[in-house]
Coordinates of C-alpha atoms in Angstrom, one line a residue:
M1 CA -2.9 17.3 46.9
S2 CA -5.9 18.1 49.2
K3 CA -8.9 16.2 50.2
E4 CA -12.5 16.8 49.1
I5 CA -15.0 15.6 51.7
E6 CA -18.7 16.2 50.9
R7 CA -22.2 14.7 50.9
K8 CA -24.6 15.0 48.0
Y9 CA -28.4 15.2 48.0
R10 CA -30.9 15.5 45.2
V11 CA -33.4 18.3 46.1
T12 CA -37.0 17.4 45.7
Y13 CA -38.9 20.1 47.7
W14 CA -38.3 23.7 48.8
S15 CA -40.1 25.3 51.7
P16 CA -40.3 29.1 51.9
E17 CA -37.7 29.0 54.7
A18 CA -35.3 26.9 52.6
L19 CA -35.7 29.3 49.6
G20 CA -34.5 32.1 51.9
L21 CA -31.0 30.5 51.7
L22 CA -30.9 31.3 48.0
R23 CA -31.6 35.0 48.5
T24 CA -28.7 35.4 51.0
G25 CA -26.1 33.3 49.2
E26 CA -23.4 34.0 46.7
L27 CA -24.4 33.2 43.1
S28 CA -22.1 32.0 40.3
V29 CA -22.4 30.4 36.9
I30 CA -20.1 27.4 36.3
Y31 CA -19.2 25.7 33.1
Q32 CA -17.2 22.4 33.5
G33 CA -15.6 20.3 30.8
Y34 CA -13.9 16.9 31.3
M35 CA -10.5 16.6 29.6
S36 CA -10.3 13.0 31.0
R37 CA -13.0 11.0 32.8
N38 CA -10.8 8.2 34.2
P39 CA -8.9 9.5 35.9
V40 CA -11.0 12.6 36.3
K41 CA -9.4 15.8 35.0
R42 CA -11.7 18.8 34.8
V43 CA -11.5 22.4 33.5
R44 CA -13.9 24.8 35.2
L45 CA -14.9 28.3 34.1
L46 CA -16.6 30.3 36.9
W47 CA -18.3 33.7 36.8
G48 CA -19.1 34.9 40.3
Q49 CA -19.6 38.0 42.4
N50 CA -15.8 38.6 42.4
G51 CA -15.1 38.3 38.7
K52 CA -14.2 35.2 36.8
Y53 CA -11.5 32.5 36.9
A54 CA -10.5 29.2 35.3
E55 CA -9.0 26.2 37.0
I56 CA -8.0 22.6 36.2
T57 CA -8.7 19.9 38.8
E58 CA -7.5 16.3 39.0
K59 CA -9.6 14.0 41.3
G60 CA -9.0 10.7 42.8
V61 CA -11.6 8.0 43.5
G62 CA -13.9 7.7 46.5
T63 CA -17.4 8.3 47.8
I64 CA -17.5 10.9 50.6
E65 CA -13.7 11.5 50.6
R66 CA -11.2 11.7 47.7
E67 CA -8.0 13.4 46.8
E68 CA -7.9 16.4 44.5
N69 CA -5.4 18.8 43.0
T70 CA -6.4 22.2 41.7
Q71 CA -4.5 24.9 39.9
R72 CA -5.6 28.2 38.3
V73 CA -5.0 28.9 34.7
N74 CA -5.6 32.1 32.7
F75 CA -9.1 32.5 31.5
P76 CA -8.5 32.3 27.8
E77 CA -6.6 29.1 28.2
G78 CA -9.5 27.7 30.3
E79 CA -11.9 28.7 27.6
R80 CA -9.7 27.0 24.9
L81 CA -9.6 23.8 27.0
Y82 CA -13.3 23.8 27.7
A83 CA -14.1 24.2 24.0
Q84 CA -12.2 21.0 23.3
C85 CA -14.2 18.9 25.8
S86 CA -16.9 16.6 24.5
Y87 CA -18.4 16.1 27.9
T88 CA -19.6 19.2 29.8
V89 CA -22.0 20.3 32.4
Q90 CA -23.3 23.8 33.2
K91 CA -24.9 25.0 36.4
I92 CA -25.9 27.9 38.6
R93 CA -24.4 27.5 42.0
I94 CA -25.6 29.4 45.1
R95 CA -23.3 29.0 48.1
N96 CA -24.5 29.8 51.5
G97 CA -22.0 29.0 54.2
R98 CA -21.1 25.3 53.7
Y99 CA -24.2 24.6 51.6
E100 CA -23.8 24.6 47.9
F101 CA -27.0 24.5 45.8
D102 CA -26.4 23.5 42.2
F103 CA -29.1 24.2 39.6
F104 CA -28.2 22.3 36.4
L105 CA -28.8 23.9 33.0
N106 CA -29.4 22.9 29.4
K107 CA -29.7 19.2 29.0
L108 CA -29.9 18.6 32.8
A109 CA -32.4 21.5 33.4
G110 CA -34.6 20.7 36.4
L111 CA -31.9 18.7 38.3
E112 CA -31.1 20.4 41.6
V113 CA -28.4 19.1 43.9
L114 CA -27.2 20.1 47.4
E115 CA -23.5 19.5 48.3
I116 CA -22.4 20.0 51.9
E117 CA -18.7 20.4 52.5
L118 CA -17.3 18.5 55.5
N119 CA -14.2 18.8 57.6
S120 CA -14.1 15.1 58.3
V121 CA -16.0 12.0 57.2
E122 CA -17.6 11.7 60.7
E123 CA -18.8 15.3 60.8
Q124 CA -22.6 15.7 61.0
I125 CA -24.2 18.9 59.6
A126 CA -27.9 19.5 59.8
L127 CA -29.8 19.8 56.5
P128 CA -31.5 23.2 55.8
A129 CA -34.9 23.3 57.5
G130 CA -37.8 22.7 55.1
L131 CA -35.7 21.2 52.3
G132 CA -36.8 17.9 50.8
V133 CA -33.9 15.8 49.7
I134 CA -32.8 12.3 48.8
E135 CA -29.2 11.5 49.8
V136 CA -27.2 10.1 47.0
T137 CA -23.8 9.9 48.8
H138 CA -23.8 6.2 49.5
D139 CA -26.5 5.0 47.2
T140 CA -24.7 2.9 44.6
N141 CA -27.5 3.5 42.1
F142 CA -27.0 7.2 42.3
R143 CA -23.5 8.0 43.5
A144 CA -21.7 7.2 40.3
S145 CA -24.3 9.0 38.3
F146 CA -24.2 12.1 40.5
H147 CA -20.5 12.7 40.1
N148 CA -20.4 15.7 37.7
V149 CA -18.2 13.7 35.4
H150 CA -20.9 11.1 34.9
L151 CA -23.7 13.8 34.7
S152 CA -21.8 15.2 31.8
E153 CA -22.4 11.9 29.9
Q154 CA -26.2 12.1 30.4
K155 CA -28.4 13.1 27.5
S156 CA -31.2 14.4 29.7
V157 CA -32.6 14.3 33.2
S158 CA -34.9 11.5 32.2
S159 CA -32.0 9.4 31.1
L160 CA -30.5 9.9 34.6
L161 CA -33.7 9.4 36.7
G162 CA -35.9 7.4 34.4
Y163 CA -38.5 10.2 34.3
N164 CA -38.7 13.9 33.4
I165 CA -38.9 16.6 36.1
I166 CA -38.8 19.8 34.0
R167 CA -42.0 21.8 33.5
E168 CA -44.0 21.8 30.3
T169 CA -43.4 25.0 28.3
I170 CA -45.9 26.6 25.9
R171 CA -44.3 28.4 22.9
F172 CA -45.9 31.3 21.0
S173 CA -44.5 32.4 17.7
H174 CA -45.7 36.0 18.0
M175 CA -45.8 38.6 20.7
Q176 CA -49.5 39.4 20.9
P177 CA -50.7 35.8 21.4
G178 CA -48.1 35.4 24.1
I179 CA -49.3 38.6 25.8
D180 CA -53.0 37.5 25.6
A181 CA -52.2 34.0 27.0
T182 CA -50.1 35.4 29.8
I183 CA -53.0 37.8 30.8
E184 CA -55.5 34.9 30.8
R185 CA -53.2 32.7 32.9
L186 CA -52.6 35.6 35.3
K187 CA -56.3 36.3 35.7
A188 CA -56.8 32.6 36.6
V189 CA -54.0 32.5 39.1
I190 CA -55.0 35.8 40.7
G191 CA -58.5 34.5 41.0
E192 CA -57.3 31.4 42.8
K193 CA -54.6 32.7 45.1
G194 CA -54.7 36.5 45.0
F195 CA -51.3 38.2 45.0
T196 CA -49.3 36.8 42.1
V197 CA -45.7 37.2 40.8
L198 CA -44.8 37.2 37.1
A199 CA -41.1 36.9 36.1
V200 CA -40.1 38.1 32.5
A201 CA -36.6 37.3 31.2
G202 CA -35.0 37.4 27.8
P203 CA -31.9 38.7 25.9
S204 CA -31.1 42.3 25.3
S205 CA -33.5 43.8 22.7
S206 CA -35.9 40.9 22.8
G207 CA -38.9 43.0 23.8
K208 CA -39.0 42.3 27.6
G209 CA -39.9 45.9 28.3
Y210 CA -42.6 46.1 25.7
F211 CA -44.1 42.8 27.0
T212 CA -44.0 44.1 30.6
R213 CA -45.6 47.4 29.7
K214 CA -48.5 45.7 28.0
I215 CA -49.2 43.4 31.0
K216 CA -48.9 46.4 33.3
E217 CA -51.3 48.5 31.2
Y218 CA -53.9 45.7 31.3
F219 CA -53.8 45.4 35.1
G220 CA -53.2 49.1 35.7
D221 CA -52.8 50.2 39.4
R222 CA -53.4 46.6 40.5
A223 CA -49.8 45.8 39.2
A224 CA -46.3 47.0 40.0
V225 CA -42.9 46.3 38.3
I226 CA -39.5 45.7 39.8
N227 CA -36.9 46.1 37.0
L228 CA -33.6 44.2 37.5
D229 CA -31.7 47.0 35.8
D230 CA -32.1 48.9 39.1
F231 CA -30.1 46.2 40.8
F232 CA -26.9 46.8 38.7
I233 CA -24.1 47.1 41.3
G234 CA -22.5 50.0 39.5
V235 CA -19.2 50.8 37.8
T236 CA -17.3 51.4 41.1
A237 CA -18.4 48.0 42.6
M238 CA -17.7 46.2 39.3
R239 CA -14.2 47.5 39.2
A240 CA -13.6 46.5 42.8
R241 CA -14.8 43.0 42.0
N242 CA -13.1 42.6 38.6
I243 CA -16.3 42.4 36.7
E244 CA -15.5 43.4 33.2
H245 CA -18.8 44.7 31.8
F246 CA -22.5 45.0 32.3
D247 CA -23.5 42.0 30.2
V248 CA -22.3 39.5 32.9
H249 CA -24.9 38.2 35.4
S250 CA -22.7 39.2 38.3
A251 CA -23.1 42.9 37.4
V252 CA -26.7 42.5 38.7
D253 CA -27.5 41.6 42.3
A254 CA -30.2 39.1 41.6
C255 CA -30.2 37.8 45.2
A256 CA -30.9 41.3 46.6
A257 CA -33.7 41.7 44.1
A258 CA -35.2 38.4 45.2
Q259 CA -35.1 39.4 48.8
K260 CA -37.2 42.5 48.0
V261 CA -39.7 40.4 46.0
A262 CA -39.9 37.9 48.9
E263 CA -40.7 40.7 51.4
L264 CA -43.6 41.8 49.2
V265 CA -44.8 38.2 48.7
E266 CA -44.7 37.8 52.5
G267 CA -47.1 40.7 52.9
K268 CA -44.9 43.8 53.5
D269 CA -46.7 47.0 52.5
S270 CA -43.7 48.4 50.5
V271 CA -40.0 48.0 50.0
M272 CA -37.1 50.3 49.0
V273 CA -35.2 49.3 45.9
P274 CA -32.1 50.9 44.3
D275 CA -32.7 53.7 41.7
Y276 CA -30.0 53.1 39.0
D277 CA -28.7 56.1 37.0
F278 CA -27.5 54.8 33.6
K279 CA -25.8 58.0 32.7
R280 CA -23.6 57.9 35.8
G281 CA -23.3 54.1 35.8
E282 CA -24.1 54.1 39.6
R283 CA -27.0 53.8 41.9
A284 CA -28.5 57.3 42.6
G285 CA -30.4 56.4 45.7
E286 CA -33.5 54.4 46.5
K287 CA -37.2 54.5 45.5
K288 CA -40.3 52.9 47.0
V289 CA -42.2 50.0 45.4
T290 CA -45.6 49.6 47.1
R291 CA -47.1 46.1 47.3
P292 CA -49.8 46.0 44.5
Q293 CA -53.2 44.5 44.9
D294 CA -52.8 41.7 42.4
L295 CA -49.6 41.4 40.4
L296 CA -45.9 42.0 40.9
I297 CA -43.8 41.8 37.7
I298 CA -40.1 41.1 37.8
E299 CA -38.4 42.1 34.5
G300 CA -34.8 41.7 33.5
L301 CA -32.1 39.7 31.8
Y302 CA -31.9 37.3 34.7
A303 CA -35.4 37.2 36.0
L304 CA -35.6 33.4 35.8
Y305 CA -32.4 32.8 37.8
P306 CA -33.3 30.5 40.8
P307 CA -33.5 33.1 43.6
L308 CA -36.2 34.9 41.5
E309 CA -37.8 32.1 39.5
T310 CA -38.6 30.2 42.7
L311 CA -40.7 33.1 43.8
A312 CA -42.6 33.4 40.5
D313 CA -46.1 31.9 39.9
I314 CA -45.7 32.4 36.2
S315 CA -42.5 32.7 34.2
V316 CA -42.0 34.0 30.7
F317 CA -39.0 34.1 28.4
I318 CA -39.1 36.6 25.5
D319 CA -37.0 35.2 22.7
V320 CA -35.5 36.7 19.5
D321 CA -33.0 35.4 17.0
V322 CA -29.5 37.0 16.8
H323 CA -30.3 39.0 13.7
G324 CA -33.3 40.7 15.3
A325 CA -31.6 41.3 18.6
F326 CA -28.5 42.7 16.8
C327 CA -30.5 45.1 14.6
R328 CA -32.6 46.4 17.5
R329 CA -29.6 46.9 19.7
I330 CA -27.8 48.9 17.0
K331 CA -30.9 50.9 16.3
R332 CA -31.4 51.7 20.0
D333 CA -27.8 52.4 21.0
F334 CA -26.2 54.0 18.0
I335 CA -28.9 55.2 15.6
G336 CA -31.3 56.0 18.3
G337 CA -28.7 58.0 20.2
R338 CA -28.7 56.1 23.5
T339 CA -25.0 56.1 23.6
S340 CA -22.3 58.6 22.4
Q341 CA -19.9 55.8 21.6
R342 CA -18.5 55.5 18.0
A343 CA -20.2 52.9 15.8
A344 CA -17.2 50.6 15.8
K345 CA -17.3 50.5 19.6
V346 CA -21.0 49.7 19.7
F347 CA -20.5 46.9 17.1
E348 CA -17.5 45.5 19.0
M349 CA -19.5 45.5 22.3
Y350 CA -22.4 43.6 20.8
C351 CA -20.2 41.0 19.1
C352 CA -17.6 40.5 21.9
Q353 CA -19.7 41.1 25.0
V354 CA -23.5 41.2 24.6
H355 CA -24.0 38.2 22.4
P356 CA -21.4 35.9 24.1
S357 CA -23.0 36.8 27.4
R358 CA -26.4 36.0 26.1
Q359 CA -25.3 32.5 25.0
R360 CA -23.6 31.8 28.4
F361 CA -25.9 33.5 30.9
V362 CA -29.3 34.2 29.4
D363 CA -30.6 31.7 26.9
F364 CA -30.7 28.7 29.2
Q365 CA -33.5 30.4 31.1
R366 CA -35.9 29.2 28.4
D367 CA -35.9 25.8 30.2
F368 CA -37.4 27.5 33.3
A369 CA -40.2 29.3 31.5
D370 CA -43.9 28.5 31.5
F371 CA -44.3 30.5 28.3
I372 CA -41.7 31.2 25.6
V373 CA -42.8 34.2 23.4
V374 CA -40.9 34.7 20.2
N375 CA -40.7 38.3 19.3
A376 CA -39.2 38.2 15.8
M377 CA -38.1 41.4 14.2
R378 CA -40.5 43.0 11.7
P379 CA -38.1 45.0 9.5
A380 CA -40.9 46.7 7.5
T381 CA -42.2 48.5 10.6
E382 CA -39.4 48.3 13.2
M383 CA -36.6 49.4 11.0
S384 CA -38.2 52.6 9.6
F385 CA -37.6 56.0 11.2
N386 CA -39.2 58.7 9.1
D387 CA -39.4 59.9 5.5
E388 CA -35.9 61.3 5.6
G389 CA -34.6 57.8 6.4
A390 CA -36.2 56.2 3.4
E391 CA -33.9 55.4 0.5
T392 CA -35.0 55.0 -3.1
Q393 CA -32.9 53.6 -5.8
K394 CA -33.2 53.0 -9.6
K395 CA -30.6 51.4 -11.9
F396 CA -30.0 51.8 -15.6
L397 CA -27.9 49.3 -17.6
I398 CA -25.4 51.0 -19.8
S399 CA -23.7 47.9 -21.1
G400 CA -23.9 44.2 -20.5
S401 CA -22.9 41.0 -22.2
G402 CA -22.9 41.5 -26.0
A403 CA -23.5 45.2 -26.0
S404 CA -21.5 47.3 -28.6
S405 CA -19.0 49.7 -27.3
S406 CA -20.4 52.5 -29.4
R407 CA -23.9 52.2 -27.9
A408 CA -22.4 52.0 -24.4
N409 CA -20.4 55.2 -25.1
N410 CA -23.5 56.9 -26.4
F411 CA -25.5 56.0 -23.2
L412 CA -22.6 57.1 -21.0
A413 CA -22.4 60.4 -22.9
V414 CA -26.1 61.0 -22.3
V415 CA -25.8 60.3 -18.6
L416 CA -22.8 62.7 -18.2
A417 CA -24.6 65.4 -20.2
V418 CA -27.8 65.3 -18.1
L419 CA -25.7 65.3 -14.9
N420 CA -23.8 68.4 -16.1
Q421 CA -27.1 70.1 -17.1
E422 CA -28.6 69.4 -13.7
G423 CA -25.7 70.8 -11.8
F424 CA -24.2 67.5 -10.5
N425 CA -20.6 67.5 -9.5
E426 CA -18.3 64.5 -9.1
Q427 CA -17.1 63.8 -5.6
K428 CA -13.5 64.7 -6.0
P429 CA -10.8 64.0 -4.9
D430 CA -12.2 60.7 -3.6
S431 CA -14.0 59.6 -6.7
P432 CA -13.6 57.1 -8.4
F433 CA -13.8 54.4 -5.7
H434 CA -12.9 50.7 -5.6
Q435 CA -15.6 48.9 -3.7
S436 CA -15.9 45.3 -2.5
D437 CA -19.2 44.2 -1.1
T438 CA -19.5 41.0 1.0
F439 CA -23.0 39.7 1.8
Y440 CA -24.0 37.7 4.9
E441 CA -27.0 35.7 5.9
A442 CA -28.2 35.6 9.5
P443 CA -28.0 32.2 11.2
S444 CA -31.7 31.8 11.7
Q445 CA -32.8 33.0 8.2
H446 CA -31.7 30.1 5.9
W447 CA -33.1 32.3 3.3
F448 CA -30.3 31.8 0.7
D449 CA -31.0 28.1 0.7
K450 CA -34.5 28.7 -0.5
I451 CA -33.9 31.2 -3.3
N452 CA -35.0 28.7 -6.0
E453 CA -38.4 28.1 -4.3
A454 CA -41.4 29.5 -6.2
D455 CA -42.6 31.4 -3.2
K456 CA -39.2 33.1 -2.4
R457 CA -39.5 36.5 -0.8
G458 CA -37.2 39.4 -0.3
S459 CA -33.9 40.3 -2.0
G460 CA -30.3 40.9 -1.1
D461 CA -31.4 43.9 0.9
E462 CA -32.7 41.5 3.6
L463 CA -29.0 40.6 4.2
M464 CA -26.1 42.2 6.0
R465 CA -23.4 43.8 3.8
V466 CA -19.8 44.7 4.7
R467 CA -18.3 47.1 2.2
R468 CA -14.7 48.0 1.8
T469 CA -14.2 51.3 -0.1
I470 CA -10.8 52.5 -1.3
S471 CA -11.0 56.1 -2.6
A472 CA -8.8 57.7 -5.3
S473 CA -7.3 59.9 -2.6
G474 CA -6.1 56.7 -0.8
K475 CA -8.5 56.5 2.0
T476 CA -9.9 53.1 3.0
L477 CA -13.3 52.8 4.7
Y478 CA -15.2 49.7 6.1
Q479 CA -18.9 50.0 6.5
L480 CA -21.6 47.6 7.8
A481 CA -25.0 48.1 6.3
Y482 CA -28.5 46.5 6.6
K483 CA -31.3 47.8 4.5
G484 CA -34.9 46.7 5.1
P485 CA -37.2 45.0 2.6
K486 CA -38.6 46.5 -0.6
D487 CA -42.0 48.1 -0.7
E488 CA -44.6 46.9 -3.1
T489 CA -43.8 49.4 -5.9
N490 CA -41.4 48.8 -8.7
F491 CA -38.9 51.2 -7.0
L492 CA -36.4 49.9 -4.6
D493 CA -37.8 51.9 -1.6
R494 CA -35.9 50.8 1.5
R495 CA -35.3 51.9 5.1
R496 CA -31.8 53.0 5.9
V497 CA -31.7 50.9 9.0
M498 CA -28.0 50.8 9.6
K499 CA -24.9 52.2 8.0
L500 CA -22.0 51.9 10.5
E501 CA -18.4 52.7 9.9
I502 CA -16.4 49.8 11.4
L503 CA -12.7 49.0 11.8
P504 CA -10.8 46.9 9.3
C505 CA -10.2 44.2 12.0
Q506 CA -14.0 43.9 12.4
R507 CA -14.8 43.0 8.8
D508 CA -15.3 39.3 9.8
Y509 CA -17.1 39.8 13.1
L510 CA -20.5 38.9 11.7
S511 CA -19.3 35.4 10.9
D512 CA -16.7 35.0 13.6
Y513 CA -18.8 36.1 16.6
L514 CA -22.5 36.1 15.5
G515 CA -22.7 33.1 13.2
Y516 CA -23.7 34.9 10.0
R517 CA -22.9 33.0 6.8
K518 CA -20.9 34.6 4.0
I519 CA -22.9 34.0 0.8
G520 CA -21.5 36.2 -1.9
E521 CA -19.3 39.1 -3.0
V522 CA -19.3 41.7 -5.8
E523 CA -16.6 44.1 -6.7
K524 CA -16.8 47.3 -8.7
F525 CA -15.3 50.7 -9.6
R526 CA -17.6 53.6 -8.8
R527 CA -17.8 57.2 -9.8
I528 CA -20.1 59.3 -7.6
F529 CA -21.9 62.5 -8.6
R530 CA -24.0 64.6 -6.2
S531 CA -26.6 67.3 -6.9
A532 CA -25.9 70.8 -5.7
D533 CA -28.3 70.4 -2.8
S534 CA -27.0 66.8 -2.1
V535 CA -30.6 65.4 -2.3
L536 CA -29.6 63.0 -5.1
R537 CA -26.6 60.9 -5.7
V538 CA -25.8 59.2 -9.0
A539 CA -23.2 56.5 -9.3
I540 CA -21.6 55.0 -12.5
D541 CA -20.5 51.5 -11.6
V542 CA -18.2 49.3 -13.5
F543 CA -18.3 45.7 -12.3
I544 CA -15.1 43.6 -12.1
A545 CA -15.0 40.0 -13.2
V546 CA -18.8 39.7 -13.7
G547 CA -18.9 42.6 -16.2
G548 CA -21.5 45.3 -16.7
V549 CA -21.7 49.1 -16.5
W550 CA -24.6 50.6 -14.6
V551 CA -26.0 54.0 -13.5
E552 CA -27.6 54.1 -10.1
I553 CA -29.8 56.9 -8.9
N554 CA -30.1 57.2 -5.1
G555 CA -32.1 59.6 -3.0
S556 CA -34.3 60.1 0.1
N557 CA -37.0 61.7 -2.0
K558 CA -38.8 59.3 -4.3
G559 CA -40.2 62.1 -6.4
E560 CA -36.8 63.6 -7.0
V561 CA -35.5 60.1 -8.1
E562 CA -38.5 59.7 -10.5
A563 CA -37.9 63.2 -12.0
L564 CA -34.3 62.5 -12.7
E565 CA -35.2 59.1 -14.3
R566 CA -37.6 60.9 -16.6
K567 CA -34.9 63.4 -17.7
F568 CA -32.6 60.5 -18.5
I569 CA -35.3 58.8 -20.6
K570 CA -36.1 62.1 -22.3
A571 CA -32.5 62.6 -23.2
G572 CA -32.4 59.2 -25.0
L573 CA -32.0 56.4 -22.4
Q574 CA -34.3 53.4 -23.0
E575 CA -36.9 53.0 -20.3
N576 CA -36.7 49.2 -20.4
R577 CA -33.1 49.4 -19.3
F578 CA -34.1 50.6 -15.8
T579 CA -34.6 48.0 -13.1
D580 CA -35.4 48.0 -9.4
K581 CA -33.2 44.9 -8.7
S582 CA -30.3 45.2 -6.3
Y583 CA -26.8 44.3 -7.4
F584 CA -27.1 41.3 -5.1
D585 CA -30.1 40.1 -7.1
L586 CA -28.3 40.6 -10.4
Y587 CA -24.9 39.2 -9.6
I588 CA -25.3 36.8 -6.7
L589 CA -28.8 35.4 -7.5
K590 CA -27.9 35.3 -11.2
E591 CA -30.9 37.2 -12.3
L592 CA -28.8 39.4 -14.7
D593 CA -29.4 37.0 -17.7
K594 CA -33.2 37.2 -17.2
F595 CA -33.0 41.0 -17.2
L596 CA -30.8 41.1 -20.3
Q597 CA -33.2 38.8 -22.1
S598 CA -36.1 41.2 -21.4
I599 CA -34.3 44.0 -23.2
L600 CA -34.6 44.0 -27.0
N601 CA -31.5 44.6 -29.2
I602 CA -28.9 44.6 -26.5

């Protein structure tokens, strides 16, 4: 057992001098959960400049002084114990010598507490100059409340203090209104005080860079940008400090960035900042940032962390749901060629590193923003590449419920004859295939719950699909796919946004890590035929359990698909048996019966 001796103060005011302590301190993010509140038994998860650790602490009773016993546990065990706790607190801690500044997060956002560690009860340590505080060490109204165990019970800061201290945030549902409002606010602030600092934070692929570019374009040479990406400490330093990956806040030196910003705020003509080389994963040297006339923009994942946010006149959080962020990230890193890593590795990194880090280290910054700008994904425009990436499909029903076997055989004979005449060859030795398609809905869409509404939009192609394919040659392939919305024609024109080969162990990652909801599954046997030039693919699909035999024409050239459809019709297939609906629409949304009823004599 050891003794904890400390004094607590609620911070009410920061002078520029006091803020300097934040820029020269050691920053960490702490998650605490209480396994027991009386007696106190706490599990703590800490991510700091020297990696992460987990510990369990038992505390005695007392005001300034109390007994405590702490032991380290492995991090997964700490995470497991934390997940079981009903009472938790989260905070950013900046330690500077014996001063510990705690910035509470989430439900307690806005609460700031200074703890000073003492060697004895009698020891006197001067408070930081220029810091406004209320001591809560001996105040019986506050002391019990300001133990972290009791803070964990609070529903909000107002329930603790009797009034709210967090700023009022304005939310914009689209990017352009957010940009316009930010520009107008900036013009007003610049007009009042001159040199102004704007901080822009948000998760990966939210659109922070786009937002920053638009603001910079408006102000032109009167503005400059400091990007927090340049303050990555680099692979070598990360290894030395046991920092596992780039999506942890400790991979970025936010305090050093804040020091450079502060020098410009204080009037320095220019500062030297790191110049980070993403290909090497190291800093390549330095570059100069000259103090602009009007506006300095700080942009990055952690731009609203205390050392930086306290320097900002206006703070903005760019938000996006998990579906939009995921699709953009995959498009950028894999499809867009930013990385040479295999698709399965990109997928794993997003699910196991990027998204969990967003939840732990990024999203709480919303509470420190003046403006929240929602930059929702626009699949019709964002997820298209070029004409070669467009995919057109058309389906023909060979046999459904009630169809005679002789008619089905006649239709199938027509299909095979046309394919032979046009030079199509079956994809041997792999064809036929056994395919199982599982469809997932993104957590923010809630689209499937609304499918019976009169104004429903979209189809199954708005969802994620995980396909398992077993070929006749014995190969098994797992593939993740997302295809954008239909166009306005009666063809199923879609954008081939993502088709990623993933590992068998990753088939449930969407639901396990990202919160997608499994909403349906279809299973079929498929024979695949390809044209000699591979422009067109024709599949003959036999559905298991739900029944039905279909022919699907697929190609990147809409004209080629139309031409082949006309040849099938000319050879004897009935035009009203063609449909633009997806298999998800037909079998998961139960629209097959409607289609069958529209066909005469089936």
